Amino acid sequence: MSKSEARPVPPIVELARRDPAAAAGQLRIVTAREPLNAGAHRMLGRLLRQLGQDEEAARAEMAAIRATAHDPEMVAIAGSLMANDLPETEARLRQRLSRQPTDVAAIRMMAELAGRLARYRDSENLLRRAIELAPAFTAARANLAIVLYKQNRFAEAGEVLEQVLAQDPANVGSRNLLAATLGRIGDYDEALAIYGELVQTFPEHAKLWMSYSHLLKTVGRTEESIAAYRRALAVEPHLGEVWWSLANLKTVEFSDADIAAMEAALGQDIANEDAFHLHFALGKAWGDRKSPGDSFRHYAAGNDLRSRELAYDPDTTTRQVDRMIEVFTPEFVATRAGTGDPAPDPVFILGLPRAGSTLLEQILASHSAVEGTMELPDIPAIAMREAKAAAGGDARDWPGAVAAMPPERFAELGAEFLERTRVQRKTGKPFYIDKLPNNWSYVGLIHLILPNAKIIDARRHPLDCCFSNFRQHFAKGQAFTYSLDHIGRYYADYVRAMDHYDRVLPGRIHRVIHERVLDDPESEVRAMLAYLGLPFEEACMEFHRNTRAVRTASSEQVRRPINRDGAGQWEPFDQWLGPLRAALGDLVEAYADRPA
């Protein structure tokens, strides 16, 4: 046993039971003589908590954590974690915690391990245990905020970050995460204030400038956003995400110098992440210059890098749609009618990314009765959690989990969704929008848990929609978009799923065809509002004047009147779209022949 983990002798343990104050006195002597005796510090901290001497207890608990850092065993475990040898790290941590279950440093390290394995609930529970044992352990509290953020529990993450910053106001990482968290729950003014302070304090921190720019773009301060992106590039010219962020504004045209700088960056030894961002940005740059060959070359290179990194399997989506069709029969739906939460508040706009959903949200959010929020992660999170908790434990088999649910569970899940999303509602408007495109996968669940919610399917020409996705790099998710074959298959599965719901739930889903919105916007807007049971308001036709924050790639496009700039953008690239056409099959012709 190492010196730093020498355990208090049994007489001290016995004395602690009989006379905690006396035992604490002896432990003070021990820890003064042996400052690296983590076990003695821990026991002293526990006794002082019992005696109500919380400040001294906190000092003892933190001394135990510092002493543990010198333990050769912990140094070796930390080394295996740094080397990303996760099985070895886990085995050694389990052995250590079986001997020393209150070793807070080891508990925190186990939480980090769980986080790397995306076992965020396990990580959360471990961090809460560490904080319970050592309430002043600010680093563990900061880790807890990160884990909550990764679970999309932004309001809770914000509360924990406030506690961290109360203990450590100068913690830059936590201030940065708090700004990101506030942005995720729509508290943009406070988030911008924090970022503004951070970039002034750390003007050479390129990624801070980038985060600040993202939020400026979201709230419509476009010129300031561009200037902040340029500041980031002045610090790190090879930072691919910043170049792509400028391209993603859709309104920036790159100069010859910009293109030369991006091409030069690609010639350096840079990370894959910088490389694929640069390729996407150069795809946009050459596309603007009417050079489809150069443009497609860069898009193909960026998508290839990203596709190999994400390793998306299109068969998983196909199987999930098959499973949904198998479970959601007319009889299954009929026997569960009306069992969910009756609230009519949510409006789901779903479909594929780049199908015009942001435009529809902006139009509806210009109505006096409808609030726009953002792409909310809560439906997939609920579905995957319930699937994991079901007997099979397969996170993709949410239909199987739904099939096994008792009727009362649907109302509980509907109420949970309403509660989880309450933080996004900043006005008193009766309706609010969840614009997550991927919710099309979960229409059956949405229908059962929120039977009075409205569902709008935003659909766009398959070649326009799919190729627009191929040209788009997404910050996270949407792994299906990085291959022409994959995106075509995904679109086909989406259509197949929606066709099934049209048969099983006739009239339940209102479909909006993007090209019809471009051709006759007022008729389409009136039809949407009629579906929602709302009167027509002229403000919906003036949606581009709405100053609300918009978080998606279409943020700048929906701040302009309706136009056809995005229509037919696939056409100059048609010679390279064979894999996409093959995956779509007859859907292109079927879309052209759709009823007027």
C-alpha positions as CSV (number, residue, x, y, z in Angstrom):
1,M,0.0,0.0,0.0
2,S,1.4,3.4,-0.9
3,K,2.1,6.1,1.6
4,S,-0.6,8.4,0.2
5,E,-3.2,5.7,0.7
6,A,-2.1,4.5,4.2
7,R,-5.3,3.9,6.1
8,P,-6.0,5.3,9.5
9,V,-5.2,2.7,12.2
10,P,-8.1,0.8,13.7
11,P,-7.9,2.6,17.0
12,I,-8.7,5.9,15.2
13,V,-11.7,4.2,13.5
14,E,-13.0,2.9,16.8
15,L,-12.4,6.3,18.4
16,A,-14.4,7.9,15.6
17,R,-17.4,5.8,16.5
18,R,-17.2,6.7,20.2
19,D,-15.9,10.3,20.1
20,P,-15.8,12.0,16.6
21,A,-14.4,15.2,18.0
22,A,-11.5,13.4,19.7
23,A,-10.8,11.3,16.5
24,A,-10.8,14.5,14.4
25,G,-8.2,16.0,16.7
26,Q,-5.9,12.9,16.3
27,L,-6.5,13.0,12.5
28,R,-5.4,16.6,12.4
29,I,-2.1,15.5,13.9
30,V,-1.8,12.6,11.5
31,T,-2.5,14.8,8.4
32,A,-0.1,17.5,9.5
33,R,2.6,14.9,9.9
34,E,1.7,13.0,6.7
35,P,0.2,15.5,4.2
36,L,0.0,12.8,1.5
37,N,-2.1,10.4,3.6
38,A,-5.3,10.7,1.5
39,G,-7.2,8.2,3.7
40,A,-6.6,10.2,6.8
41,H,-7.7,13.4,5.0
42,R,-10.9,11.7,3.8
43,M,-11.8,10.4,7.2
44,L,-11.1,13.8,8.8
45,G,-13.4,15.3,6.2
46,R,-16.2,12.9,7.0
47,L,-15.9,13.5,10.8
48,L,-15.9,17.2,10.4
49,R,-19.1,17.0,8.3
50,Q,-20.6,15.1,11.2
51,L,-19.5,17.8,13.6
52,G,-21.0,20.6,11.4
53,Q,-17.6,22.1,10.7
54,D,-18.2,22.3,7.0
55,E,-15.4,24.8,6.0
56,E,-12.7,22.7,7.6
57,A,-14.3,19.5,6.2
58,A,-14.1,21.0,2.7
59,R,-10.4,21.7,3.1
60,A,-9.8,18.1,4.3
61,E,-11.7,16.7,1.4
62,M,-9.8,18.7,-1.1
63,A,-6.5,17.8,0.6
64,A,-7.5,14.1,0.1
65,I,-8.0,14.7,-3.6
66,R,-4.7,16.5,-4.0
67,A,-2.9,13.7,-2.0
68,T,-4.4,11.1,-4.3
69,A,-2.8,12.7,-7.3
70,H,0.6,11.6,-5.9
71,D,-0.4,8.0,-5.4
72,P,1.6,5.8,-7.9
73,E,-1.4,3.6,-8.5
74,M,-3.6,6.6,-9.5
75,V,-0.8,8.0,-11.6
76,A,-0.6,4.7,-13.5
77,I,-4.4,4.6,-14.0
78,A,-4.4,8.2,-15.2
79,G,-1.7,7.2,-17.7
80,S,-3.8,4.3,-19.1
81,L,-6.8,6.7,-19.4
82,M,-4.6,9.3,-21.2
83,A,-3.5,6.5,-23.6
84,N,-7.3,5.7,-24.1
85,D,-6.8,2.2,-22.9
86,L,-10.4,2.1,-21.6
87,P,-10.7,-1.6,-20.7
88,E,-7.5,-1.5,-18.6
89,T,-8.5,1.8,-17.0
90,E,-12.0,0.5,-16.0
91,A,-10.6,-2.8,-14.6
92,R,-8.0,-0.9,-12.4
93,L,-10.5,1.7,-11.3
94,R,-13.0,-1.0,-10.3
95,Q,-10.3,-2.7,-8.2
96,R,-9.4,0.5,-6.5
97,L,-12.9,1.5,-5.7
98,S,-13.7,-1.9,-4.3
99,R,-11.0,-1.2,-1.7
100,Q,-11.6,2.5,-1.3
101,P,-15.2,3.3,-2.3
102,T,-15.0,6.9,-1.1
103,D,-11.9,7.8,-3.1
104,V,-13.4,10.9,-4.8
105,A,-10.6,11.3,-7.3
106,A,-11.1,7.7,-8.5
107,I,-14.9,8.2,-8.7
108,R,-14.4,11.3,-10.9
109,M,-11.9,9.4,-13.1
110,M,-14.5,6.6,-13.5
111,A,-17.0,9.2,-14.5
112,E,-14.7,10.5,-17.2
113,L,-14.3,7.0,-18.4
114,A,-18.0,6.5,-18.6
115,G,-18.3,9.8,-20.5
116,R,-15.8,8.7,-23.1
117,L,-18.0,5.6,-23.6
118,A,-21.1,7.8,-24.0
119,R,-22.5,6.3,-20.8
120,Y,-23.6,9.7,-19.7
121,R,-26.2,8.5,-17.1
122,D,-23.5,6.4,-15.4
123,S,-21.1,9.4,-15.6
124,E,-23.7,11.7,-14.1
125,N,-24.4,9.3,-11.2
126,L,-20.7,9.0,-10.4
127,L,-20.2,12.7,-10.4
128,R,-23.1,13.3,-8.2
129,R,-21.6,10.8,-5.8
130,A,-18.3,12.6,-5.9
131,I,-20.0,15.9,-5.1
132,E,-21.9,14.3,-2.3
133,L,-18.7,13.1,-0.7
134,A,-16.8,16.3,-1.4
135,P,-19.2,19.3,-2.0
136,A,-16.3,21.7,-2.6
137,F,-15.0,19.5,-5.5
138,T,-15.6,22.2,-8.2
139,A,-13.9,20.2,-10.9
140,A,-16.4,17.4,-10.5
141,R,-19.2,19.9,-10.5
142,A,-17.9,21.3,-13.8
143,N,-17.7,17.8,-15.2
144,L,-21.3,17.2,-14.2
145,A,-22.4,20.3,-16.1
146,I,-20.6,19.0,-19.2
147,V,-22.3,15.6,-18.9
148,L,-25.8,17.3,-18.5
149,Y,-25.1,19.4,-21.5
150,K,-24.2,16.3,-23.6
151,Q,-27.6,14.8,-22.5
152,N,-29.3,18.0,-23.8
153,R,-30.4,18.9,-20.3
154,F,-29.4,22.5,-20.8
155,A,-31.4,24.1,-18.0
156,E,-29.9,21.7,-15.4
157,A,-26.4,22.2,-16.9
158,G,-26.9,26.0,-16.5
159,E,-27.9,25.6,-12.8
160,V,-24.8,23.5,-12.1
161,L,-22.5,26.0,-13.9
162,E,-23.9,28.8,-11.8
163,Q,-22.8,26.8,-8.7
164,V,-19.3,26.3,-10.3
165,L,-18.9,29.9,-11.0
166,A,-20.1,30.9,-7.6
167,Q,-17.1,28.9,-6.2
168,D,-14.7,29.8,-9.1
169,P,-15.8,33.0,-10.9
170,A,-12.7,33.0,-13.1
171,N,-13.2,29.5,-14.5
172,V,-13.0,30.3,-18.2
173,G,-14.1,26.8,-19.4
174,S,-17.3,27.0,-17.3
175,R,-18.0,30.5,-18.4
176,N,-17.7,29.4,-22.0
177,L,-20.0,26.4,-21.4
178,L,-22.5,28.6,-19.6
179,A,-22.7,30.9,-22.6
180,A,-23.2,27.9,-24.9
181,T,-25.9,26.6,-22.5
182,L,-27.7,29.9,-22.4
183,G,-27.7,29.9,-26.2
184,R,-29.3,26.5,-26.2
185,I,-32.2,27.6,-24.0
186,G,-32.7,30.9,-25.9
187,D,-31.2,33.3,-23.3
188,Y,-29.2,35.0,-26.1
189,D,-28.5,38.4,-24.5
190,E,-26.8,36.9,-21.5
191,A,-24.9,34.4,-23.6
192,L,-23.7,37.2,-25.9
193,A,-22.6,39.3,-22.9
194,I,-20.5,36.4,-21.6
195,Y,-18.9,35.7,-25.0
196,G,-18.2,39.4,-25.4
197,E,-16.3,39.5,-22.2
198,L,-14.4,36.4,-23.0
199,V,-13.2,37.5,-26.4
200,Q,-12.0,40.8,-24.9
201,T,-10.1,38.9,-22.2
202,F,-8.7,36.3,-24.6
203,P,-8.5,38.1,-28.0
204,E,-6.1,35.4,-29.3
205,H,-8.5,32.5,-28.6
206,A,-9.8,31.7,-32.1
207,K,-12.5,29.2,-31.0
208,L,-14.0,31.7,-28.6
209,W,-14.3,34.1,-31.5
210,M,-16.0,31.4,-33.5
211,S,-18.5,30.6,-30.7
212,Y,-19.3,34.3,-30.4
213,S,-19.7,34.5,-34.1
214,H,-22.1,31.5,-34.2
215,L,-24.4,33.3,-31.7
216,L,-24.2,36.6,-33.4
217,K,-25.4,34.9,-36.6
218,T,-28.2,33.2,-34.7
219,V,-29.6,36.6,-33.5
220,G,-29.3,38.2,-37.0
221,R,-26.3,40.4,-36.3
222,T,-24.7,39.2,-39.5
223,E,-22.1,41.8,-40.2
224,E,-20.8,41.5,-36.6
225,S,-20.8,37.8,-37.0
226,I,-18.7,38.0,-40.2
227,A,-16.2,40.3,-38.5
228,A,-15.9,38.0,-35.6
229,Y,-15.3,35.0,-37.9
230,R,-12.6,37.0,-39.6
231,R,-11.0,37.8,-36.2
232,A,-10.8,34.0,-35.5
233,L,-9.1,33.4,-38.9
234,A,-6.6,36.1,-38.2
235,V,-5.6,34.1,-35.2
236,E,-5.8,30.6,-36.8
237,P,-5.9,30.8,-40.6
238,H,-6.2,27.0,-40.9
239,L,-9.3,26.7,-38.7
240,G,-11.6,24.9,-41.1
241,E,-14.8,25.3,-39.1
242,V,-14.5,29.1,-39.3
243,W,-14.1,29.0,-43.1
244,W,-17.1,26.7,-43.3
245,S,-19.1,28.9,-40.9
246,L,-18.6,31.8,-43.3
247,A,-19.6,29.7,-46.2
248,N,-22.6,28.5,-44.3
249,L,-24.0,32.0,-44.0
250,K,-24.9,31.5,-47.7
251,T,-24.5,35.3,-48.2
252,V,-20.6,35.5,-48.2
253,E,-18.7,35.2,-51.5
254,F,-15.1,34.3,-51.0
255,S,-12.4,36.4,-52.6
256,D,-9.4,35.0,-54.6
257,A,-7.3,35.5,-51.5
258,D,-9.8,33.5,-49.4
259,I,-9.7,30.6,-51.8
260,A,-5.9,30.7,-51.9
261,A,-5.7,30.7,-48.1
262,M,-8.1,27.7,-47.9
263,E,-6.2,25.8,-50.5
264,A,-2.9,26.6,-48.7
265,A,-4.3,25.4,-45.4
266,L,-5.3,22.1,-47.1
267,G,-1.7,21.7,-48.1
268,Q,-0.5,21.8,-44.5
269,D,-0.5,19.0,-41.9
270,I,-3.9,19.7,-40.5
271,A,-6.5,17.6,-38.6
272,N,-9.2,15.8,-40.5
273,E,-11.8,18.1,-38.9
274,D,-10.1,21.1,-40.4
275,A,-9.7,19.4,-43.7
276,F,-13.3,18.4,-44.3
277,H,-14.6,21.8,-43.2
278,L,-12.2,23.4,-45.6
279,H,-13.4,21.1,-48.4
280,F,-17.0,22.0,-47.8
281,A,-16.1,25.8,-47.7
282,L,-14.2,25.4,-51.0
283,G,-17.1,23.5,-52.5
284,K,-19.3,26.5,-51.8
285,A,-16.6,29.0,-53.1
286,W,-16.2,27.2,-56.4
287,G,-19.9,26.7,-56.8
288,D,-20.4,30.4,-56.4
289,R,-17.9,30.9,-59.3
290,K,-19.9,28.5,-61.6
291,S,-17.2,25.9,-61.6
292,P,-19.1,22.7,-60.8
293,G,-16.2,20.4,-61.4
294,D,-13.9,22.1,-58.8
295,S,-16.9,22.5,-56.5
296,F,-18.0,18.8,-56.7
297,R,-14.4,17.7,-56.2
298,H,-14.2,19.5,-52.9
299,Y,-17.7,18.4,-51.8
300,A,-16.8,14.8,-52.6
301,A,-13.5,15.0,-50.7
302,G,-15.1,16.6,-47.6
303,N,-18.0,14.1,-47.6
304,D,-15.7,11.2,-48.0
305,L,-13.6,12.2,-44.9
306,R,-16.7,12.8,-42.8
307,S,-18.4,9.6,-44.0
308,R,-15.4,7.4,-43.1
309,E,-15.3,9.1,-39.7
310,L,-19.0,8.5,-38.9
311,A,-19.4,5.1,-40.5
312,Y,-23.1,5.4,-41.1
313,D,-25.0,2.2,-42.0
314,P,-28.1,3.0,-44.1
315,D,-29.5,-0.5,-43.3
316,T,-30.1,0.6,-39.8
317,T,-32.6,3.3,-40.9
318,T,-34.3,0.8,-43.3
319,R,-34.7,-1.7,-40.5
320,Q,-36.1,0.9,-38.2
321,V,-38.7,1.9,-40.7
322,D,-39.5,-1.8,-41.3
323,R,-40.0,-2.2,-37.6
324,M,-42.2,0.9,-37.3
325,I,-44.4,-0.4,-40.1
326,E,-44.6,-3.8,-38.5
327,V,-45.7,-2.3,-35.1
328,F,-47.9,0.6,-36.1
329,T,-50.8,-1.2,-37.7
330,P,-54.2,0.4,-37.9
331,E,-55.4,-1.9,-35.1
332,F,-52.4,-1.0,-32.9
333,V,-53.0,2.7,-33.3
334,A,-56.8,2.5,-32.8
335,T,-56.6,0.6,-29.6
336,R,-54.4,3.3,-28.1
337,A,-56.3,6.3,-29.4
338,G,-56.4,9.2,-27.0
339,T,-54.2,7.8,-24.3
340,G,-51.5,10.5,-24.4
341,D,-51.4,13.9,-22.9
342,P,-54.2,16.1,-24.4
343,A,-52.2,19.3,-24.6
344,P,-52.4,20.8,-28.1
345,D,-49.4,23.2,-27.7
346,P,-46.6,21.5,-29.8
347,V,-46.3,21.9,-33.5
348,F,-43.8,19.5,-35.0
349,I,-42.2,20.5,-38.4
350,L,-40.3,17.5,-39.7
351,G,-38.9,15.9,-42.8
352,L,-35.4,16.0,-44.1
353,P,-32.9,18.8,-43.4
354,R,-32.7,21.4,-46.2
355,A,-36.4,20.8,-47.1
356,G,-37.7,24.2,-46.3
357,S,-38.6,23.6,-42.6
358,T,-36.8,26.7,-41.4
359,L,-38.9,28.8,-43.8
360,L,-42.1,27.2,-42.5
361,E,-41.1,27.8,-38.9
362,Q,-40.3,31.4,-39.6
363,I,-43.6,31.9,-41.3
364,L,-45.6,30.3,-38.5
365,A,-43.5,32.0,-35.8
366,S,-44.6,35.4,-37.3
367,H,-48.2,34.5,-36.2
368,S,-49.4,36.0,-32.9
369,A,-50.3,32.6,-31.5
370,V,-47.2,30.6,-32.4
371,E,-43.7,30.7,-30.9
372,G,-40.7,29.4,-32.7
373,T,-38.0,27.7,-30.6
374,M,-35.4,25.6,-32.3
375,E,-34.6,22.0,-33.3
376,L,-35.4,20.3,-29.9
377,P,-33.6,17.0,-29.1
378,D,-36.3,15.7,-26.7
379,I,-38.4,13.3,-28.8
380,P,-35.3,11.3,-29.9
381,A,-33.9,11.4,-26.4
382,I,-37.2,10.0,-24.9
383,A,-37.5,7.4,-27.6
384,M,-33.9,6.1,-27.2
385,R,-34.2,6.1,-23.4
386,E,-37.4,4.1,-23.5
387,A,-35.9,1.7,-26.1
388,K,-32.7,1.1,-24.0
389,A,-34.9,0.5,-20.9
390,A,-37.0,-2.1,-22.7
391,A,-36.2,-5.8,-22.5
392,G,-34.2,-5.9,-25.7
393,G,-32.2,-2.8,-24.8
394,D,-31.7,-1.8,-28.5
395,A,-31.8,2.0,-28.6
396,R,-33.1,1.9,-32.2
397,D,-36.1,-0.3,-31.4
398,W,-38.3,2.4,-30.0
399,P,-41.3,0.8,-31.8
400,G,-40.8,-2.4,-29.8
401,A,-40.6,-0.4,-26.6
402,V,-43.8,1.5,-27.5
403,A,-45.6,-1.8,-28.2
404,A,-44.8,-3.0,-24.7
405,M,-45.9,0.2,-22.9
406,P,-49.0,0.3,-20.7
407,P,-51.5,2.9,-21.9
408,E,-50.8,5.3,-19.0
409,R,-47.2,5.6,-20.1
410,F,-48.1,7.6,-23.2
411,A,-49.6,10.4,-21.1
412,E,-46.6,10.4,-18.8
413,L,-44.2,10.7,-21.8
414,G,-46.3,13.5,-23.3
415,A,-46.3,15.4,-20.1
416,E,-42.5,14.8,-19.8
417,F,-42.0,16.3,-23.3
418,L,-44.0,19.4,-22.4
419,E,-42.0,19.8,-19.2
420,R,-38.6,19.2,-20.8
421,T,-39.3,21.8,-23.5
422,R,-40.9,24.4,-21.2
423,V,-37.5,26.2,-20.8
424,Q,-37.6,27.0,-24.5
425,R,-40.9,28.9,-24.3
426,K,-40.2,32.6,-23.8
427,T,-43.6,34.1,-24.6
428,G,-47.2,33.4,-23.6
429,K,-48.2,32.2,-27.0
430,P,-50.4,29.1,-26.9
431,F,-48.4,27.1,-29.6
432,Y,-44.7,26.4,-30.0
433,I,-42.7,24.7,-32.7
434,D,-40.3,21.8,-32.5
435,K,-38.4,21.9,-35.8
436,L,-36.2,18.9,-35.5
437,P,-36.3,17.3,-39.0
438,N,-35.4,13.8,-37.7
439,N,-38.6,13.6,-35.8
440,W,-40.1,12.0,-38.9
441,S,-38.7,8.8,-37.5
442,Y,-40.8,9.1,-34.4
443,V,-44.2,10.3,-35.8
444,G,-45.9,7.2,-34.3
445,L,-44.6,8.0,-30.9
446,I,-45.5,11.7,-31.2
447,H,-49.0,10.7,-32.2
448,L,-49.5,8.4,-29.2
449,I,-48.0,10.6,-26.5
450,L,-49.4,14.0,-27.8
451,P,-52.5,13.1,-29.8
452,N,-53.5,16.7,-30.2
453,A,-50.2,18.0,-31.3
454,K,-49.9,19.2,-34.9
455,I,-47.5,17.5,-37.4
456,I,-46.3,19.3,-40.5
457,D,-44.2,17.3,-43.1
458,A,-41.9,19.7,-45.0
459,R,-41.0,18.1,-48.4
460,R,-38.8,19.3,-51.2
461,H,-37.8,17.9,-54.6
462,P,-35.6,14.8,-53.9
463,L,-32.7,15.9,-56.0
464,D,-32.7,19.5,-54.7
465,C,-33.2,18.3,-51.1
466,C,-30.6,15.5,-51.2
467,F,-27.9,17.4,-53.0
468,S,-28.4,20.3,-50.7
469,N,-27.7,18.0,-47.8
470,F,-24.6,16.6,-49.6
471,R,-23.3,20.2,-49.8
472,Q,-24.0,20.9,-46.1
473,H,-21.7,20.0,-43.2
474,F,-23.7,19.6,-40.0
475,A,-22.3,20.4,-36.6
476,K,-23.5,17.0,-35.3
477,G,-25.8,14.2,-36.3
478,Q,-27.2,13.7,-39.8
479,A,-24.6,11.1,-40.6
480,F,-26.6,9.9,-43.6
481,T,-25.8,13.1,-45.5
482,Y,-22.2,12.4,-46.3
483,S,-22.7,9.9,-49.2
484,L,-25.0,10.4,-52.3
485,D,-26.1,6.8,-51.9
486,H,-26.8,7.1,-48.2
487,I,-28.8,10.3,-48.5
488,G,-30.9,8.9,-51.4
489,R,-31.7,5.8,-49.4
490,Y,-32.6,7.9,-46.4
491,Y,-34.9,10.0,-48.4
492,A,-36.6,6.9,-49.8
493,D,-37.0,5.5,-46.3
494,Y,-38.5,8.8,-45.1
495,V,-41.0,8.8,-47.9
496,R,-41.9,5.1,-47.2
497,A,-42.5,5.9,-43.5
498,M,-44.7,8.9,-44.3
499,D,-46.7,7.0,-46.8
500,H,-47.4,4.4,-44.1
501,Y,-48.5,7.1,-41.7
502,D,-50.8,8.6,-44.3
503,R,-52.5,5.2,-44.6
504,V,-52.6,4.5,-40.8
505,L,-53.4,8.0,-39.7
506,P,-55.2,9.7,-42.6
507,G,-55.4,13.4,-42.3
508,R,-53.2,13.5,-39.2
509,I,-50.1,15.0,-41.0
510,H,-50.2,18.2,-43.1
511,R,-47.7,18.0,-45.9
512,V,-46.2,21.2,-47.4
513,I,-44.4,20.9,-50.7
514,H,-41.6,23.4,-50.9
515,E,-42.0,24.3,-54.5
516,R,-45.7,25.1,-54.0
517,V,-44.6,27.6,-51.3
518,L,-42.3,29.2,-53.8
519,D,-45.0,29.3,-56.4
520,D,-48.0,30.4,-54.4
521,P,-46.9,31.3,-50.8
522,E,-50.2,32.8,-49.6
523,S,-52.3,29.7,-50.5
524,E,-49.8,27.4,-48.7
525,V,-49.7,29.7,-45.7
526,R,-53.4,29.8,-45.4
527,A,-53.6,26.0,-45.7
528,M,-51.1,25.6,-42.9
529,L,-52.9,28.0,-40.6
530,A,-56.2,26.3,-41.3
531,Y,-54.7,23.0,-40.3
532,L,-53.5,24.6,-37.0
533,G,-57.0,26.1,-36.5
534,L,-55.6,29.6,-36.7
535,P,-56.8,32.7,-38.6
536,F,-54.7,34.1,-41.4
537,E,-52.4,37.0,-40.4
538,E,-50.6,39.2,-42.8
539,A,-47.5,39.1,-40.6
540,C,-46.9,35.5,-41.8
541,M,-46.3,36.9,-45.3
542,E,-43.8,39.4,-43.9
543,F,-41.9,36.7,-42.1
544,H,-38.5,38.1,-43.3
545,R,-39.1,41.1,-41.0
546,N,-39.3,38.8,-37.9
547,T,-36.2,39.4,-35.8
548,R,-36.4,36.2,-33.8
549,A,-33.2,34.1,-33.4
550,V,-32.7,31.3,-36.0
551,R,-30.2,28.6,-35.2
552,T,-30.1,26.6,-38.5
553,A,-28.1,26.8,-41.7
554,S,-31.0,28.7,-43.3
555,S,-30.9,31.6,-40.9
556,E,-29.9,34.2,-43.4
557,Q,-32.1,32.8,-46.2
558,V,-35.3,33.2,-44.1
559,R,-34.4,36.8,-43.3
560,R,-35.1,37.5,-47.0
561,P,-38.4,37.4,-48.9
562,I,-39.3,34.2,-50.6
563,N,-37.1,33.5,-53.6
564,R,-36.1,30.7,-55.9
565,D,-32.3,31.0,-55.4
566,G,-32.1,27.5,-53.9
567,A,-34.2,25.7,-56.5
568,G,-32.5,23.5,-59.1
569,Q,-29.0,23.8,-57.6
570,W,-28.4,20.2,-58.4
571,E,-28.6,20.7,-62.1
572,P,-25.0,21.8,-62.9
573,F,-23.8,18.7,-61.0
574,D,-26.1,16.2,-62.6
575,Q,-23.3,14.3,-64.3
576,W,-22.0,13.2,-60.8
577,L,-25.3,12.3,-59.2
578,G,-25.7,8.8,-60.6
579,P,-25.5,7.1,-57.1
580,L,-28.1,9.5,-55.8
581,R,-30.5,8.9,-58.7
582,A,-30.0,5.1,-58.3
583,A,-30.8,5.2,-54.6
584,L,-33.9,7.4,-55.1
585,G,-35.3,5.0,-57.8
586,D,-38.6,6.3,-59.2
587,L,-39.1,9.0,-56.5
588,V,-37.8,11.8,-58.8
589,E,-40.4,11.0,-61.4
590,A,-43.1,10.4,-58.8
591,Y,-42.4,13.8,-57.3
592,A,-42.6,15.5,-60.6
593,D,-46.0,13.8,-61.2
594,R,-47.4,14.7,-57.8
595,P,-51.0,16.2,-57.8
596,A,-51.2,19.9,-58.0
